[in-house]
PDB file of C-alpha atoms in Angstrom:
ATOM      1  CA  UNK A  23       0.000   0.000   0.000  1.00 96.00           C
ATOM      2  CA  UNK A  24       1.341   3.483  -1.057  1.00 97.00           C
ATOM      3  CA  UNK A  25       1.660   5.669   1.875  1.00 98.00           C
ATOM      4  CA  UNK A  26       3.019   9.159   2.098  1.00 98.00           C
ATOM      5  CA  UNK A  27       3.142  10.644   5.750  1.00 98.00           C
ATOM      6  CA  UNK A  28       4.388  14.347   6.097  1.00 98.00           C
ATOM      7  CA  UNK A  29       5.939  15.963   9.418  1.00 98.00           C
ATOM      8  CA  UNK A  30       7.717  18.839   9.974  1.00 98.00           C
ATOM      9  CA  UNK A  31       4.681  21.921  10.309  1.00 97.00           C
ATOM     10  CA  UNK A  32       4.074  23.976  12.988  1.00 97.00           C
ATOM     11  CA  UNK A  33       4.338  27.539  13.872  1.00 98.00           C
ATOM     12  CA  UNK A  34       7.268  29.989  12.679  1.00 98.00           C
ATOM     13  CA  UNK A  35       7.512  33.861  12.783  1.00 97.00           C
ATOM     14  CA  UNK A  36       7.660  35.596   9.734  1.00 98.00           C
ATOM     15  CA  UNK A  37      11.153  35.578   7.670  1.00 98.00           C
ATOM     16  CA  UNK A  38      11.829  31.796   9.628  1.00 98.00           C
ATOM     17  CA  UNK A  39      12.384  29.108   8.052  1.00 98.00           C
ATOM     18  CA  UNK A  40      10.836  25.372   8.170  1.00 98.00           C
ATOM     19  CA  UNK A  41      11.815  22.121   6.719  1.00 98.00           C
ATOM     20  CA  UNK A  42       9.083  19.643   6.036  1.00 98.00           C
ATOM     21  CA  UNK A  43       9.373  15.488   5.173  1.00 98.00           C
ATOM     22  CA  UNK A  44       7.657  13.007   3.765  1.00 98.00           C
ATOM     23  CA  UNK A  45       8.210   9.729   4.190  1.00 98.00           C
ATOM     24  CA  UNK A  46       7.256   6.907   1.764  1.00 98.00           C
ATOM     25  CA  UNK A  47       6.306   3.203   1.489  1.00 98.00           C
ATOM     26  CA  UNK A  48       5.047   0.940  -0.376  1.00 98.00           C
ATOM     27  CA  UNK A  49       6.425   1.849  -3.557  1.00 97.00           C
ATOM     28  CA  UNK A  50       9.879   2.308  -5.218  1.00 97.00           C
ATOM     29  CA  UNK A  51      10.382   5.487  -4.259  1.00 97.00           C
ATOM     30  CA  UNK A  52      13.696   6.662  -6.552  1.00 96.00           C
ATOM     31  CA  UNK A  53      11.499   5.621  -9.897  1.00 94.00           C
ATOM     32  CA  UNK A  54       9.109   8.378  -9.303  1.00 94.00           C
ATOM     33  CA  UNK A  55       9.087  12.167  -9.834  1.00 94.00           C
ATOM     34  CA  UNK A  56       7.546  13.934  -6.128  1.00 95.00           C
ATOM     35  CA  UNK A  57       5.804  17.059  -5.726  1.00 96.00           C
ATOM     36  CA  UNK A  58       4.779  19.452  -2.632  1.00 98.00           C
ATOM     37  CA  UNK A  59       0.970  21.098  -3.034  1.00 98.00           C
ATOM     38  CA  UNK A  60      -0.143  23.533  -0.432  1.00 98.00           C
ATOM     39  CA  UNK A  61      -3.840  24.655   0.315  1.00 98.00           C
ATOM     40  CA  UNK A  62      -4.809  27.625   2.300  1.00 97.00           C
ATOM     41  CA  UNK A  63      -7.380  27.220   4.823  1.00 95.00           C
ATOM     42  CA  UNK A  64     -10.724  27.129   2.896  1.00 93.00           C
ATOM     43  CA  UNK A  65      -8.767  27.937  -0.486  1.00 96.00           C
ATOM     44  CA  UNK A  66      -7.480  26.398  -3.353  1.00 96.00           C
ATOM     45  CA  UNK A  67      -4.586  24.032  -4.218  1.00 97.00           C
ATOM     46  CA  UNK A  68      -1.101  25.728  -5.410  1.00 97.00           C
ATOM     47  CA  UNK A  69       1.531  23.468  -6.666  1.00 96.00           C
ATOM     48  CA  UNK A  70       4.874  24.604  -4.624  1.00 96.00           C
ATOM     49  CA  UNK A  71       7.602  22.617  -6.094  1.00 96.00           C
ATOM     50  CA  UNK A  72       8.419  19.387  -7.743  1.00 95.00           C
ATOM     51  CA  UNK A  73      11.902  17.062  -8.117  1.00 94.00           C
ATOM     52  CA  UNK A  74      12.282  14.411 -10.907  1.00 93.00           C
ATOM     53  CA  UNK A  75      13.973  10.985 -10.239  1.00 93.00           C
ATOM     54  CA  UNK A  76      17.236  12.431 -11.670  1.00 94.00           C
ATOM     55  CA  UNK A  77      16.849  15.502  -8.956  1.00 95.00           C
ATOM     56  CA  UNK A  78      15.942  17.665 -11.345  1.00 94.00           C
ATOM     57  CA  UNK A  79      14.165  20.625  -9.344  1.00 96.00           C
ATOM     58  CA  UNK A  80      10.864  22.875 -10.753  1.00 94.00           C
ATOM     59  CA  UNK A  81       9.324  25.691  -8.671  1.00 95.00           C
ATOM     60  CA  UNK A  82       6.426  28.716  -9.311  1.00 93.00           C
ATOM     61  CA  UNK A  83       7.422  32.006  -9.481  1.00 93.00           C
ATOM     62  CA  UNK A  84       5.953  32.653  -5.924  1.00 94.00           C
ATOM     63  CA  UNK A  85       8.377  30.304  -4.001  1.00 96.00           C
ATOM     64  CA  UNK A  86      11.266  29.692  -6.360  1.00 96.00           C
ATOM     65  CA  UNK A  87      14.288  31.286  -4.409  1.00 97.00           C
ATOM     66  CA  UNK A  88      13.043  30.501  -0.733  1.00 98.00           C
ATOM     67  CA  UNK A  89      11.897  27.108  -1.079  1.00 98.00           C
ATOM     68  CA  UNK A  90      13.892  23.992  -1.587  1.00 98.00           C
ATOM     69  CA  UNK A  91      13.229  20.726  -2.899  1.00 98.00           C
ATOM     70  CA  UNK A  92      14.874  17.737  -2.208  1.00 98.00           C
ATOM     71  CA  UNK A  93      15.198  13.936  -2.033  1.00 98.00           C
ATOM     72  CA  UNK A  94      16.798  11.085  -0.231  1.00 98.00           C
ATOM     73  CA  UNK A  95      16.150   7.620  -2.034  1.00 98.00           C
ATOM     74  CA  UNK A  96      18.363   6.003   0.376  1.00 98.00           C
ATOM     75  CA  UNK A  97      15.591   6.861   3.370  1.00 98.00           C
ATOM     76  CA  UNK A  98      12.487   6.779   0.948  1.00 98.00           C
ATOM     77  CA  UNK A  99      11.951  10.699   1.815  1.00 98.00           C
ATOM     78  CA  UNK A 100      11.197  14.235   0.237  1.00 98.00           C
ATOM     79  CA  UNK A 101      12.011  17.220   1.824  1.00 98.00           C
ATOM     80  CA  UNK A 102      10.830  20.915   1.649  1.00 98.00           C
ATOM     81  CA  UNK A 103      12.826  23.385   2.825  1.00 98.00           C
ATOM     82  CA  UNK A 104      11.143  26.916   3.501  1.00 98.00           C
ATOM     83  CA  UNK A 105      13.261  30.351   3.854  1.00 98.00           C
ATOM     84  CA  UNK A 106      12.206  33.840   4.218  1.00 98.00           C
ATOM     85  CA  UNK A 107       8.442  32.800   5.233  1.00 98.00           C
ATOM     86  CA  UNK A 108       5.552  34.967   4.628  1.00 97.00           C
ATOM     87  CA  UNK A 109       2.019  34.502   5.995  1.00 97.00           C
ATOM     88  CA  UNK A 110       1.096  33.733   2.647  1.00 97.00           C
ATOM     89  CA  UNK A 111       2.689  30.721   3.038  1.00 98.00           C
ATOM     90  CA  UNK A 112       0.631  29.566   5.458  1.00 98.00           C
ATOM     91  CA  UNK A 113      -1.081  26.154   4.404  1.00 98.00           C
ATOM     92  CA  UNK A 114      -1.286  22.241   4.988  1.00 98.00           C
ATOM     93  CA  UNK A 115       1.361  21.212   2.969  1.00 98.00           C
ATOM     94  CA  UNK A 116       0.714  17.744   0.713  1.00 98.00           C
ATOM     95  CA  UNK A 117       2.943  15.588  -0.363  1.00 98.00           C
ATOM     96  CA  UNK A 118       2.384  14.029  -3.635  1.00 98.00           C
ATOM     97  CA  UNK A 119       3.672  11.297  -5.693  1.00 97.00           C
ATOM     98  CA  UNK A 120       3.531  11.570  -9.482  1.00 94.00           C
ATOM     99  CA  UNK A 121       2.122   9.296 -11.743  1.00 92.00           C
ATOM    100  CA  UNK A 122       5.012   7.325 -13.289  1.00 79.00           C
ATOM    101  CA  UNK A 123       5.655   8.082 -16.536  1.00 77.00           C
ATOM    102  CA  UNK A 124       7.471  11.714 -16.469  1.00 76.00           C
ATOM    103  CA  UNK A 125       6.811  14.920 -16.796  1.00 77.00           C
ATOM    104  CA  UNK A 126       4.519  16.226 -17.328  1.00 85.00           C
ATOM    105  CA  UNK A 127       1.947  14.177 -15.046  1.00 91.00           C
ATOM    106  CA  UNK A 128      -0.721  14.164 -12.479  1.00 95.00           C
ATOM    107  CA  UNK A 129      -0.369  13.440  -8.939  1.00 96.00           C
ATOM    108  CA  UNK A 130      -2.107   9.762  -8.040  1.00 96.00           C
ATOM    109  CA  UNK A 131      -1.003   9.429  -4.672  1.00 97.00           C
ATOM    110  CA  UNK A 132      -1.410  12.314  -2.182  1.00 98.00           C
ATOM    111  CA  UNK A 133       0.065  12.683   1.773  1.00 98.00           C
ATOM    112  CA  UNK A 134      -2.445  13.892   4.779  1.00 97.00           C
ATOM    113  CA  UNK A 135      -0.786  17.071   4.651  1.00 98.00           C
ATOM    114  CA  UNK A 136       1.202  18.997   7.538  1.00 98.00           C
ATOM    115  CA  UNK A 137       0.114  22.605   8.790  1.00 98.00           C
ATOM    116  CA  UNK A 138       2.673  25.302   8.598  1.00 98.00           C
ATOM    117  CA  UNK A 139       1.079  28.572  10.123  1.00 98.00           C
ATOM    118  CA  UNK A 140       3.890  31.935   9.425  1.00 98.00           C
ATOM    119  CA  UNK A 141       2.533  34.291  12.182  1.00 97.00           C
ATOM    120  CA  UNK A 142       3.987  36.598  15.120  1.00 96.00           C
TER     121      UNK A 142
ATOM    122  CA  UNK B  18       1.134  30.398 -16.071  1.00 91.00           C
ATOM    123  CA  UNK B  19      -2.277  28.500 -17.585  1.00 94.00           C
ATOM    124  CA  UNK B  20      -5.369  29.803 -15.531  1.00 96.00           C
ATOM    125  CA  UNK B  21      -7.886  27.386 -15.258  1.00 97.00           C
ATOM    126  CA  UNK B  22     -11.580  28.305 -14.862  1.00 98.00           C
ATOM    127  CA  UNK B  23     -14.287  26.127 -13.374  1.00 98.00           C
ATOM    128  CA  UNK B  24     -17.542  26.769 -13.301  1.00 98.00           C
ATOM    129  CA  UNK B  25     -19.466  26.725 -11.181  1.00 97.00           C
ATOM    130  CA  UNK B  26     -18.337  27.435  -7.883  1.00 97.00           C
ATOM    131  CA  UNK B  27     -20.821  25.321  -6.242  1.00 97.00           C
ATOM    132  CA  UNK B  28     -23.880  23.204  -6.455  1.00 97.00           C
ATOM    133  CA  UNK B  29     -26.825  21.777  -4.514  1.00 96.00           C
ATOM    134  CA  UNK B  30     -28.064  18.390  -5.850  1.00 96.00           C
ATOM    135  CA  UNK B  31     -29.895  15.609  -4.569  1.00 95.00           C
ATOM    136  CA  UNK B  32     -28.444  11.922  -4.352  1.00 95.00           C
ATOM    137  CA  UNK B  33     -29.048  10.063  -7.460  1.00 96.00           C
ATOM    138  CA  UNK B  34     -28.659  13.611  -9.909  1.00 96.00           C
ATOM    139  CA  UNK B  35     -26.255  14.087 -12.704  1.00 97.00           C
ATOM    140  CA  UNK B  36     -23.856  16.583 -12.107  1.00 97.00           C
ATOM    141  CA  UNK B  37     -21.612  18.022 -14.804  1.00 98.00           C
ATOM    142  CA  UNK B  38     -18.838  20.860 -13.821  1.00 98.00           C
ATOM    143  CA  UNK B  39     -17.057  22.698 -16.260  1.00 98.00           C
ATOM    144  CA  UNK B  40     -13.266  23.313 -16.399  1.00 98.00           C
ATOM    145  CA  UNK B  41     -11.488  26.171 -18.711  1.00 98.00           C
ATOM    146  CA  UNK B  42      -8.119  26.483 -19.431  1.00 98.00           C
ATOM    147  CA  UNK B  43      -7.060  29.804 -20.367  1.00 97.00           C
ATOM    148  CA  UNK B  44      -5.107  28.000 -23.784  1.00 96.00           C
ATOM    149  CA  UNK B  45      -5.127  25.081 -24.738  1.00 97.00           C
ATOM    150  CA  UNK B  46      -3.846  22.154 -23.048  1.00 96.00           C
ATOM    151  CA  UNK B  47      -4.236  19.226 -24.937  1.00 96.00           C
ATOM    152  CA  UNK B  48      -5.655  16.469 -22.949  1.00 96.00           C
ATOM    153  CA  UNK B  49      -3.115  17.087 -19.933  1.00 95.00           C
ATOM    154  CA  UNK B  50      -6.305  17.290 -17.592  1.00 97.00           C
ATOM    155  CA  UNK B  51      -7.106  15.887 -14.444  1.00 98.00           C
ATOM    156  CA  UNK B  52      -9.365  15.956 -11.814  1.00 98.00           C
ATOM    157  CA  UNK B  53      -9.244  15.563  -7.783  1.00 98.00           C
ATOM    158  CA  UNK B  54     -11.972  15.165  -5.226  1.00 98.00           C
ATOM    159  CA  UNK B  55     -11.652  16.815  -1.740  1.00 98.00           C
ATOM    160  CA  UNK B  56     -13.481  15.753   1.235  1.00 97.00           C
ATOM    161  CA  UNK B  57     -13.255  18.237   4.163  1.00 94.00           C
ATOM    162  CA  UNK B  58      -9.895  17.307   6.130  1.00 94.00           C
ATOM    163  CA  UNK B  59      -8.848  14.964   3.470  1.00 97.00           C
ATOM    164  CA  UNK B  60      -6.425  15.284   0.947  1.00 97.00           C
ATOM    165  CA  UNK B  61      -7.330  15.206  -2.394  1.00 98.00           C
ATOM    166  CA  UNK B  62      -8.002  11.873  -4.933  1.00 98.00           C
ATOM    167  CA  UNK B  63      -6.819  11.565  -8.165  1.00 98.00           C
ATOM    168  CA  UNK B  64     -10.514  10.499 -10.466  1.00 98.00           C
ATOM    169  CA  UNK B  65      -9.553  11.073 -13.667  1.00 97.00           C
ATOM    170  CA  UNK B  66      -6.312  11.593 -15.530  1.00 96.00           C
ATOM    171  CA  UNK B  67      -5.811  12.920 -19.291  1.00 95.00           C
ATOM    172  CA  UNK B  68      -9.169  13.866 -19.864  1.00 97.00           C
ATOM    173  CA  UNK B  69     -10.961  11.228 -19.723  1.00 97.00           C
ATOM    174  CA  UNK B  70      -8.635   8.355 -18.374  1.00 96.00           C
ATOM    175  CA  UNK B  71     -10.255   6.720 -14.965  1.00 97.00           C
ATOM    176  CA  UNK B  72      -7.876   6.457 -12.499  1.00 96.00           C
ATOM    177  CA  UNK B  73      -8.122   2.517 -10.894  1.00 95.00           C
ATOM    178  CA  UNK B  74     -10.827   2.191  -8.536  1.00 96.00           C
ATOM    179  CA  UNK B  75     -12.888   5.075  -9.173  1.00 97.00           C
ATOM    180  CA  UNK B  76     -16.585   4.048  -9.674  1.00 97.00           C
ATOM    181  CA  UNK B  77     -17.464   4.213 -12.812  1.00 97.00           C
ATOM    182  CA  UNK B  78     -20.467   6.928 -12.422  1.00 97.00           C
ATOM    183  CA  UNK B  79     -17.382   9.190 -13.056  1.00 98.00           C
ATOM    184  CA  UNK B  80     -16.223  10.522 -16.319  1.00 98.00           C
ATOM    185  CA  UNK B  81     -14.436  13.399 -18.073  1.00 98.00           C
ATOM    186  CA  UNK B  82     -14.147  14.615 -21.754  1.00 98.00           C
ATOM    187  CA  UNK B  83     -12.764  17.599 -23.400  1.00 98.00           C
ATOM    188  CA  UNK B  84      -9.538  18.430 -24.938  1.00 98.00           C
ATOM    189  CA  UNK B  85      -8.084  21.903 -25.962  1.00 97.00           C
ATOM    190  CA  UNK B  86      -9.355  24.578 -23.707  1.00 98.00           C
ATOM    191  CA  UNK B  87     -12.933  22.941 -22.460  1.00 98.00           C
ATOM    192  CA  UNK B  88     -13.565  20.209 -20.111  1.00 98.00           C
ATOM    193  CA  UNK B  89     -16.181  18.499 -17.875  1.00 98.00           C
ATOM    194  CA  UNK B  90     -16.596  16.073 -15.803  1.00 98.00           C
ATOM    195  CA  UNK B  91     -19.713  14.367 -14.968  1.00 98.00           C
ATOM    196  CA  UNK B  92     -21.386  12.144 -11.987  1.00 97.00           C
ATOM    197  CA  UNK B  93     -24.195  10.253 -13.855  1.00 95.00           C
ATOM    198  CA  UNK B  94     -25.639   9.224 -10.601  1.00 94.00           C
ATOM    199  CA  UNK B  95     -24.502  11.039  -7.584  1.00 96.00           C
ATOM    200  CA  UNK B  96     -24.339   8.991  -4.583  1.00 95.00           C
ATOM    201  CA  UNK B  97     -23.761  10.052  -0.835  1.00 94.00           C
ATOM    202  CA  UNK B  98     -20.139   9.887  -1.127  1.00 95.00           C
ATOM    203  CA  UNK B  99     -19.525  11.925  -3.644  1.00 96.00           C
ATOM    204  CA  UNK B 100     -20.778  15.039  -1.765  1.00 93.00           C
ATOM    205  CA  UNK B 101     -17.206  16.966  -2.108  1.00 97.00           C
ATOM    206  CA  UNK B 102     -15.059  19.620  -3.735  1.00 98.00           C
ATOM    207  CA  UNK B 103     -14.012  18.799  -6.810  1.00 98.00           C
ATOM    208  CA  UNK B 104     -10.595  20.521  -8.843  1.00 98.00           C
ATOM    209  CA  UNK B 105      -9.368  20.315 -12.099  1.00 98.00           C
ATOM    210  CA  UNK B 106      -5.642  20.474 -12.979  1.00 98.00           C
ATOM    211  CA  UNK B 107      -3.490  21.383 -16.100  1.00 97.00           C
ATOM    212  CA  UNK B 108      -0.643  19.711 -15.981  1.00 94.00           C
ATOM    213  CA  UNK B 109       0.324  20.721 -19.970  1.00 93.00           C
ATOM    214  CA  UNK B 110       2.629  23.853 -18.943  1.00 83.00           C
ATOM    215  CA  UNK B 111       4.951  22.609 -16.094  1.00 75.00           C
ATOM    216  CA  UNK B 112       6.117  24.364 -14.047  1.00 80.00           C
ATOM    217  CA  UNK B 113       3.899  25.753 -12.811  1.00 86.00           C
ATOM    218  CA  UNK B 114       0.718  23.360 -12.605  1.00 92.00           C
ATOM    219  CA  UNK B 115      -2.570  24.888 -11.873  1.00 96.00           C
ATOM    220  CA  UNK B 116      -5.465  24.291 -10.257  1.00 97.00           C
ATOM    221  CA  UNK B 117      -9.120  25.477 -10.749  1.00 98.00           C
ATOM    222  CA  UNK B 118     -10.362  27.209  -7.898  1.00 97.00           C
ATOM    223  CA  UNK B 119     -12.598  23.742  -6.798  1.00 98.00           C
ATOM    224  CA  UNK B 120     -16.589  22.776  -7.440  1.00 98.00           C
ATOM    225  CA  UNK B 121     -18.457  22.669  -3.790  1.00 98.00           C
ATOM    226  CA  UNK B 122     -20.924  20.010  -4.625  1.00 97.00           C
ATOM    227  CA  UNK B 123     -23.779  20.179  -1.632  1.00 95.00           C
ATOM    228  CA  UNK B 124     -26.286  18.135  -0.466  1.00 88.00           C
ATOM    229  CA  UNK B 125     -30.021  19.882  -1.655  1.00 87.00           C
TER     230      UNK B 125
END
């Protein structure tokens, strides 16, 4: 069973930084591409940031420069490092896996998401 | 960045309805669409993947169409589960990928 299980949110002043996880199982996790999606409270969903099996790293205009992407296949985990918060970042943060056969592609497997509120 | 449209913003429908929401793309995308349903606290499920592709285990009650700019998807018989938010997803242009901004579908 494919499971995706974030950790990492919680409260941080504005300009702080957070670093978020995900760990996987239940798949091979180094054959698939991985995303981040965030959701505002009663909003939307943004994609944040995504990193192909080669480590290739994609980003929106809103976050590229503060957040970072990355992967260890070794542990079966994604990471999400946040600089330079805003309260616009606050969110649940999802992890998501993408369907596997390369960009581009839709997300078929999704996290339960970890709250990061940016607030004084 | 590809804005995507959907219309409407929300719905009241009884059990047993069809429901059909709309999804625009702002140029054309192909058939790189998908769509998600959100239940409150939940994260959201892949349904429906290149248009019209059903993603494994989704009832079948659920389909999509469209290709270009214009999309729908449609629950031929809407059942109590179903009662959700549902999003639709470009994922043509990359990055970024967008998002509609969701379907409320309500209980009349």
């Amino acid at each position: 069973e494919v499971q995706l299980v974030e950790s990492g949110g919680g409260l941080v002043q504005p300009g702080g930084s957070l670093r978020l996880s995900c760990a996987a199982s239940g798949f091979t996790f180094s054959s698939y591409d991985m995303h981040w999606v965030r959701q505002a409270t009663g909003k939307g969903l943004e994609w944040v940031s995504a990193i192909g099996t080669a480590g290739d790293t994609y980003y929106p205009g809103s976050v590229k420069g503060r957040f970072t992407i990355s992967r260890e296949n070794a542990k079966n985990s994604l990471y999400l490092q946040m600089n330079s918060l805003r309260a616009g970042d606050t969110a649940v943060y999802y992890c998501a896996r993408g369907a596997n056969w390369g960009f581009p592609q839709p997300f078929d497997y999704w996290g339960q998401g970890t709250l990061v509120t940016v607030s004084s | 960045a590809i804005r995507m449209t959907q219309s409407p913003s929300s719905l009241s429908a009884s059990t047993g309805d069809r429901v059909t929401i709309t999804c625009r793309a702002s140029q054309g995308i192909s058939s790189y669409l998908a769509w998600y349903q959100q239940k409150p606290g939940k994260a959201p499920k892949l349904l429906i993947y290149a248009a019209s592709t059903l993603q494994s285990g989704v009832p079948s009650r659920f389909s999509g169409s469209g290709s270009g700019t214009d999309f729908t998807l449609t629950i031929s018989c809407l059942q109590s589960e179903d009662f959700a938010t549902y999003y639709c997803q470009q994922y043509y242009s990359y990055p970024p990928s967008t998002f509609g901004q969701g379907t409320k579908v309500e209980i009349k």
